[in-house]
């Protein structure tokens, strides 16, 4: 298990040091920092600079199709963002898609991990089969779900369901949200499964045996020994999964283009529409800033909580 | 769940000592039957999850009439016709762009992340925690939020529709994962080994080469693989920042949205071709996959 604490804490310079000693300490500080700098500077330049620019653009009225049209408008774009009901809808749908996908994928992931955590013939093969959906290019996966599986006339789903009286359902246009979430759950279940499986396999066999000698049945052992142990793996999976799924763009672009109407438009897709179909730079930038702030607040809190729980158990 | 024990969720394990069946170790007939049932269930679920991938691969070898049929065609004479059509459609430049963007950015990530991870583990800088959280917080920045300035910057620096734009962005995208992951490998280097080498008077390059390298090298390989997987499949930057010259494989697949009705078999061939490198890489790196996906937090 990795830790967040440092291996060897650099000692701070005590106040009683001579200037030469202080200089030496500072020099070793820079020697230590040198290997870190290229990566840190690169990360700051490529990720923070565009964000600062986004803030700058968000205060401008600027349309890409009219060059030279940019002018300072203050917070007008932000006023529009909060008055924009499509934005609020997109934010809600982002939460729904992310939450739905991550929770359902986790349920499947826990189930599959438990099934895989016992020796049986072909275990390696089944594991390999199960991780494959995560490796398929998401763009390709979305296209396949949309066509070969969900197609109203020749899709596999209608064929499989036809004995039950289901006929020619146009899944993607009638149930767009469910269709998108299904494709995403399929893609993300392997991710959750791998994390939970790692959790199960890191469990000490002695603890399980002790619980069995104490007379606990399998359900009791699972409920009172395994599940508490798995908790932080589940939390980690939910958090990391959310970070990725919140940004879902490819699946929606390929399956529904945000539609019908705006019924599957999430924030990334809405931002894309505003920037590249509306060419409204200022408005898109303001949307971006609001999105970033919202994401950072939610994610930082969750992140600190979860990684703290990981390092606590180590120490 | 075995049949001989009751499902009682109430009491904690320590309190339910009395109700334990005596011979738990010996496998009874019902337990074996339960085992077979569980194994079967696992196989069925595994195959169910894999089925869409299998169907994609199969459909790629069908003719269009066989792909577009009700009931679905199960038995057919495989043809390479669709793959030929995909290459006729000009997939090759897209593949090459993907290869270059993916490979160069993976190399850059390793070059940047390895020394950084060293400075966050073996000889840690002050405020190591803050630096680590800074890296991971860049992962939380929604990429869609910064696409506008990136687009404008690419235009102004004449980097629009340029493979290097993708290289830079993919490097930034994977750097946090790589730093965290590489750090988890460095943390595994036993301190006694470093100490012993130092006492023996090893110089820094000697120490790096003889003590650190052997432990960390598998980590470099695993990290590179994770980066390859994420960059190869990346779509958002590719579709928004490239056009005819620098477009990658996922962008090639966009061409199938509109013409899907008539070209399922060709679409499947293209999708298989696009996914195959990452599927093979992921299968090969299964053991390291979980570590990469959890940024080194889980082994």
Coordinates of C-alpha atoms in Angstrom, one line a residue, chain A:
Chain A
X1 CA 0.0 0.0 0.0
X2 CA 1.4 3.3 -1.0
X3 CA 1.5 6.2 1.5
X4 CA 1.2 9.9 1.3
X5 CA 3.7 10.5 4.0
X6 CA 7.3 11.3 3.2
X7 CA 10.0 8.7 3.5
X8 CA 12.7 11.0 4.9
X9 CA 11.6 14.4 6.2
X10 CA 14.0 17.2 5.5
X11 CA 14.9 18.9 8.7
X12 CA 14.1 22.6 8.9
X13 CA 16.9 25.0 9.6
X14 CA 17.1 25.8 13.3
X15 CA 17.3 29.5 14.2
X16 CA 20.8 29.2 15.7
X17 CA 22.6 28.5 12.4
X18 CA 25.3 30.7 10.9
X19 CA 24.6 32.3 7.5
X20 CA 27.0 29.9 5.8
X21 CA 25.1 26.9 7.3
X22 CA 21.8 28.4 6.2
X23 CA 23.2 28.9 2.7
X24 CA 24.3 25.3 2.6
X25 CA 20.9 24.1 3.8
X26 CA 19.3 26.2 1.1
X27 CA 21.6 24.8 -1.5
X28 CA 20.7 21.2 -0.6
X29 CA 17.1 22.3 -0.7
X30 CA 17.6 23.3 -4.4
X31 CA 19.6 20.1 -5.1
X32 CA 16.6 18.2 -3.8
X33 CA 14.2 20.3 -5.7
X34 CA 16.0 20.2 -9.1
X35 CA 14.7 16.8 -10.3
X36 CA 11.2 17.9 -9.5
X37 CA 11.3 21.2 -11.3
X38 CA 10.9 20.2 -15.0
X39 CA 7.7 18.2 -14.2
X40 CA 6.3 20.9 -11.9
X41 CA 6.9 23.7 -14.3
X42 CA 5.5 21.8 -17.2
X43 CA 2.4 20.9 -15.3
X44 CA 1.9 24.5 -14.2
X45 CA 2.4 25.9 -17.7
X46 CA 0.2 23.5 -19.5
X47 CA -2.6 23.1 -16.9
X48 CA -2.7 26.4 -14.9
X49 CA -2.0 28.9 -17.7
X50 CA -5.0 27.9 -19.8
X51 CA -7.1 28.2 -16.8
X52 CA -5.9 31.7 -16.1
X53 CA -6.6 32.5 -19.7
X54 CA -10.1 31.0 -19.3
X55 CA -10.7 33.4 -16.5
X56 CA -9.5 36.3 -18.7
X57 CA -11.7 35.3 -21.6
X58 CA -14.7 34.8 -19.3
X59 CA -14.7 38.6 -18.7
X60 CA -14.8 39.3 -22.4
X61 CA -17.5 39.3 -25.0
X62 CA -15.8 37.6 -27.9
X63 CA -17.3 35.6 -30.8
X64 CA -14.8 33.5 -32.9
X65 CA -16.6 34.2 -36.2
X66 CA -16.3 38.0 -35.7
X67 CA -12.5 38.6 -35.4
X68 CA -11.7 41.7 -33.3
X69 CA -15.1 41.6 -31.6
X70 CA -13.6 41.1 -28.2
X71 CA -14.4 43.6 -25.5
X72 CA -14.4 43.7 -21.7
X73 CA -17.8 43.0 -20.3
X74 CA -17.1 42.3 -16.6
X75 CA -19.2 39.7 -15.0
X76 CA -22.0 39.7 -17.7
X77 CA -21.1 36.3 -18.9
X78 CA -21.4 34.9 -15.4
X79 CA -24.8 36.5 -15.0
X80 CA -25.8 34.7 -18.2
X81 CA -24.4 31.4 -16.9
X82 CA -26.6 31.5 -13.8
X83 CA -29.6 32.5 -15.8
X84 CA -29.0 29.7 -18.3
X85 CA -31.5 26.9 -17.6
X86 CA -29.7 24.6 -20.1
X87 CA -26.5 25.0 -18.0
X88 CA -28.4 24.0 -14.9
X89 CA -29.9 21.1 -16.7
X90 CA -26.5 20.0 -18.0
X91 CA -25.0 20.2 -14.5
X92 CA -27.8 18.0 -13.1
X93 CA -27.4 15.5 -15.9
X94 CA -23.7 15.4 -15.3
X95 CA -24.3 14.5 -11.7
X96 CA -26.9 11.9 -12.8
X97 CA -24.6 10.3 -15.4
X98 CA -21.6 10.3 -13.2
X99 CA -23.4 9.1 -10.0
X100 CA -25.5 6.5 -11.9
X101 CA -22.5 5.1 -13.8
X102 CA -20.1 5.0 -10.9
X103 CA -22.6 3.5 -8.4
X104 CA -23.9 0.8 -10.7
X105 CA -20.5 0.0 -12.0
X106 CA -19.3 -0.4 -8.4
X107 CA -22.1 -2.8 -7.6
X108 CA -21.2 -5.0 -10.6
X109 CA -17.5 -4.5 -9.7
X110 CA -17.9 -5.8 -6.1
X111 CA -20.0 -8.7 -7.3
X112 CA -17.5 -9.7 -10.0
X113 CA -14.5 -9.2 -7.7
X114 CA -16.0 -11.5 -5.1
X115 CA -16.7 -14.1 -7.7
X116 CA -13.2 -13.8 -9.0
X117 CA -11.6 -14.0 -5.5
X118 CA -12.0 -17.8 -5.3
X119 CA -9.9 -20.4 -7.1
X120 CA -11.6 -22.0 -10.1
X121 CA -10.8 -23.3 -13.5
X122 CA -10.1 -20.6 -16.0
X123 CA -10.0 -17.8 -13.5
X124 CA -7.2 -16.0 -15.4
X125 CA -9.2 -16.2 -18.6
X126 CA -12.4 -14.8 -17.1
X127 CA -10.4 -12.0 -15.5
X128 CA -8.9 -11.2 -18.9
X129 CA -12.3 -11.2 -20.5
X130 CA -13.8 -9.0 -17.8
X131 CA -11.1 -6.2 -18.1
X132 CA -11.5 -6.0 -21.9
X133 CA -14.5 -3.5 -22.0
X134 CA -12.3 -0.9 -20.2
X135 CA -9.6 -1.3 -22.9
X136 CA -11.9 -0.9 -25.9
X137 CA -11.5 2.6 -27.3
X138 CA -14.5 4.4 -25.8
X139 CA -15.4 6.0 -29.1
X140 CA -15.5 2.5 -30.7
X141 CA -17.5 1.1 -27.8
X142 CA -20.1 3.9 -28.0
X143 CA -20.5 3.3 -31.7
X144 CA -21.0 -0.4 -31.2
X145 CA -23.6 0.0 -28.5
X146 CA -25.5 2.5 -30.6
X147 CA -25.5 0.4 -33.7
X148 CA -25.1 -3.4 -33.3
X149 CA -26.8 -3.6 -29.9
X150 CA -29.3 -0.7 -29.5
X151 CA -30.5 -0.4 -33.2
X152 CA -34.3 -0.6 -33.4
X153 CA -34.4 -2.9 -36.4
X154 CA -31.2 -5.1 -36.4
X155 CA -29.9 -4.5 -32.9
X156 CA -29.0 -7.5 -30.7
X157 CA -31.0 -6.2 -27.7
X158 CA -34.3 -6.2 -29.5
X159 CA -33.5 -9.6 -30.9
X160 CA -32.8 -11.1 -27.5
X161 CA -35.9 -9.5 -26.0
X162 CA -38.2 -10.3 -28.9
X163 CA -39.5 -13.6 -27.2
X164 CA -40.7 -11.4 -24.4
X165 CA -42.8 -9.3 -26.6
X166 CA -40.4 -6.3 -26.9
X167 CA -40.5 -5.1 -30.5
X168 CA -38.5 -2.5 -32.4
X169 CA -37.7 -0.3 -29.5
X170 CA -35.4 2.5 -30.5
X171 CA -33.4 2.4 -27.3
X172 CA -31.1 5.3 -27.9
X173 CA -33.8 7.8 -28.9
X174 CA -36.5 6.5 -26.5
X175 CA -34.3 5.9 -23.5
X176 CA -31.2 8.1 -24.2
X177 CA -30.1 8.5 -20.7
X178 CA -30.4 4.8 -19.9
X179 CA -28.6 3.9 -23.1
X180 CA -25.7 6.2 -22.3
X181 CA -25.4 5.1 -18.7
X182 CA -25.5 1.4 -19.8
X183 CA -22.6 1.9 -22.2
X184 CA -20.6 3.8 -19.5
X185 CA -21.3 1.1 -16.8
X186 CA -20.1 -1.5 -19.2
X187 CA -16.9 0.5 -19.8
X188 CA -16.3 1.3 -16.1
X189 CA -17.2 -2.0 -14.3
X190 CA -13.8 -3.5 -15.0
X191 CA -12.1 -0.5 -13.4
X192 CA -14.1 -1.0 -10.2
X193 CA -13.7 -4.7 -10.2
X194 CA -9.9 -4.4 -10.4
X195 CA -9.7 -2.1 -7.5
X196 CA -12.1 -4.2 -5.3
X197 CA -10.3 -7.4 -6.3
X198 CA -7.0 -5.9 -5.2
X199 CA -8.7 -5.0 -1.9
X200 CA -10.0 -8.5 -1.5
X201 CA -6.6 -10.1 -2.2
X202 CA -4.8 -7.8 0.1
X203 CA -6.9 -9.1 3.0
X204 CA -4.9 -11.2 5.4
X205 CA -5.8 -14.9 5.3
X206 CA -5.2 -15.2 9.0
X207 CA -8.0 -12.7 9.8
X208 CA -10.5 -14.7 7.7
X209 CA -9.4 -17.9 9.4
X210 CA -9.7 -16.3 12.8
X211 CA -13.2 -15.2 12.0
X212 CA -14.1 -18.7 10.8
X213 CA -12.7 -20.3 13.9
X214 CA -14.8 -17.9 15.9
X215 CA -17.7 -19.5 14.2
X216 CA -18.7 -16.7 11.8
X217 CA -20.5 -17.9 8.7
X218 CA -19.5 -16.6 5.3
X219 CA -22.0 -13.8 5.2
X220 CA -21.0 -12.6 8.7
X221 CA -17.3 -12.7 7.8
X222 CA -18.1 -10.7 4.7
X223 CA -20.3 -8.2 6.5
X224 CA -18.1 -7.6 9.5
X225 CA -14.5 -8.4 8.3
X226 CA -14.3 -8.1 4.6
X227 CA -16.6 -5.1 4.0
X228 CA -14.9 -2.7 6.4
X229 CA -11.5 -3.7 4.9
X230 CA -12.9 -3.1 1.4
X231 CA -14.4 0.3 2.3
X232 CA -11.5 2.4 1.4
X233 CA -11.0 0.5 -1.9
X234 CA -14.6 1.2 -2.7
X235 CA -14.3 4.9 -1.8
X236 CA -11.1 5.2 -3.9
X237 CA -12.9 3.5 -6.9
X238 CA -15.9 5.8 -6.6
X239 CA -13.7 8.9 -6.3
X240 CA -11.3 8.1 -9.2
X241 CA -14.2 6.8 -11.3
X242 CA -16.1 10.0 -10.8
X243 CA -13.0 12.1 -11.8
X244 CA -13.0 10.3 -15.1
X245 CA -16.7 9.9 -15.7
X246 CA -17.5 13.5 -15.0
X247 CA -15.5 14.4 -18.1
X248 CA -17.4 11.9 -20.3
X249 CA -17.5 13.4 -23.8
X250 CA -16.8 10.6 -26.3
X251 CA -19.7 8.4 -25.4
X252 CA -22.2 11.2 -25.6
X253 CA -20.7 12.6 -28.8
X254 CA -20.9 9.3 -30.6
X255 CA -24.2 7.9 -29.2
X256 CA -26.5 10.9 -28.9
X257 CA -24.8 14.2 -29.7
X258 CA -26.4 15.3 -26.4
X259 CA -29.9 14.7 -27.7
X260 CA -32.7 14.1 -28.4
X261 CA -33.0 17.8 -27.5
X262 CA -30.7 18.3 -24.6
X263 CA -31.8 15.1 -22.8
X264 CA -28.2 13.7 -22.6
X265 CA -26.2 17.0 -22.8
X266 CA -23.8 16.9 -19.9
X267 CA -21.4 19.8 -19.0
X268 CA -18.4 18.8 -21.2
X269 CA -20.7 18.4 -24.2
X270 CA -22.5 21.7 -23.5
X271 CA -19.2 23.5 -23.1
X272 CA -18.1 22.0 -26.4
X273 CA -21.3 23.1 -28.1
X274 CA -21.0 26.6 -26.8
X275 CA -17.4 27.0 -27.8
X276 CA -17.3 25.2 -31.2
X277 CA -20.8 25.3 -32.5
X278 CA -21.8 28.7 -31.0
X279 CA -18.2 30.1 -31.3
X280 CA -19.1 32.1 -28.1
X281 CA -15.7 32.2 -26.4
X282 CA -16.6 34.5 -23.5
X283 CA -19.7 32.6 -22.6
X284 CA -18.0 29.2 -22.9
X285 CA -15.1 30.4 -20.8
X286 CA -17.5 31.6 -18.0
X287 CA -19.2 28.2 -18.1
X288 CA -15.8 26.6 -17.8
X289 CA -14.8 28.6 -14.8
X290 CA -18.0 27.9 -13.0
X291 CA -17.6 24.2 -13.8
X292 CA -14.0 24.1 -12.6
X293 CA -14.8 25.8 -9.3
X294 CA -17.7 23.4 -8.7
X295 CA -15.6 20.4 -9.5
X296 CA -12.6 21.5 -7.4
X297 CA -14.7 22.1 -4.3
X298 CA -16.4 18.7 -4.5
X299 CA -13.2 16.8 -5.5
X300 CA -10.8 18.3 -3.1
X301 CA -13.0 17.5 -0.1
X302 CA -13.4 13.9 -1.3
X303 CA -9.8 13.6 -2.2
X304 CA -8.4 14.7 1.2
X305 CA -10.8 12.4 3.0
X306 CA -10.0 9.4 1.0
X307 CA -6.2 9.7 0.8
X308 CA -6.1 10.5 4.5
X309 CA -7.9 7.2 5.2
X310 CA -5.3 5.4 3.1
X311 CA -2.3 6.8 4.8
X312 CA -3.8 6.5 8.3
X313 CA -4.1 2.7 8.0
X314 CA -0.5 2.4 6.9
X315 CA 1.0 4.2 9.8

